[in-house]
Amino acid sequence: MIEVIKKYISKDPISYAHIEELLTRDHEIIYASDNGFIIYDVKCNFTYISFSNKEEMKEVLSKNHYDHYQTYDKEVVEFFGDEGNTTNLIEYVYPTNKKFDVSNYDLRKLDINYLDVLNSCYKAIGPGEDNSKALLNGEVIGLFEDNKLAGIIGRHPEGCMGMLKVFEEYRRKGYGKALEKAKINDFIDRNIKVFCEVVEGNEASISLQNKLGLVKGDKKIYWKL
């Protein structure tokens, strides 16, 4: 069934980058055909849904209801009656393995001693998200100025880059761009696909992805937590 899903997502590999990553780790394929899929992310207790055939979608989804899901089709949201209850996202993928030069910045992996700081600036609300685990797993990078933490970036448990935050007194110095460059380098060093999901309308983040050369997927993504 994995090959069936791979063929399906090959139609738009940028938008479905999240699914490609999910297939490399612990998952359960609930449904797969030439016209769609339902995949359960075991680690994050979350479901991913997509269908190209509306009638097949209705038939399959009528058998189960999913309270927490991500879909690539507005018809799924409408079927569940969740219009207005989703966060709309856009997928971006870094298309090369070319690393950035960030040697001019004081960048460090943050450890569990920074948990209170991280909790104060980033609320863990996503599926399976836990700030302590992100720190223990070495997923959070901090940028320092004069030995003081100026900003952070990390990786969500479902695989995408995120958690970017530059503290107000350190903004307009290019630190957000430097942090994302550092996290891209980190992904490349670990042979991890570099992708992120940007909330629709977040023009600052969209501009940042464009400046760093990330490529935008064609589909709008609907996230129902």
mmCIF file of C-alpha atoms in Angstrom, residues 108-115 132 135-136 138 140:
data_model
loop_
_atom_site.group_PDB
_atom_site.id
_atom_site.type_symbol
_atom_site.label_atom_id
_atom_site.label_comp_id
_atom_site.label_asym_id
_atom_site.label_seq_id
_atom_site.Cartn_x
_atom_site.Cartn_y
_atom_site.Cartn_z
ATOM 1 C CA ARG A 108 23.791 26.575 19.943
ATOM 2 C CA LYS A 109 21.648 23.491 20.490
ATOM 3 C CA LEU A 110 19.526 24.184 23.566
ATOM 4 C CA ASP A 111 19.211 21.597 26.333
ATOM 5 C CA ILE A 112 16.563 20.899 28.964
ATOM 6 C CA ASN A 113 17.832 23.799 31.098
ATOM 7 C CA TYR A 114 16.037 26.100 28.670
ATOM 8 C CA LEU A 115 12.621 24.486 29.188
ATOM 9 C CA SER A 132 10.780 19.025 26.889
ATOM 10 C CA LEU A 135 14.967 19.936 23.879
ATOM 11 C CA LEU A 136 16.024 16.451 24.968
ATOM 12 C CA GLY A 138 18.349 18.235 20.348
ATOM 13 C CA VAL A 140 15.896 23.348 19.307
#
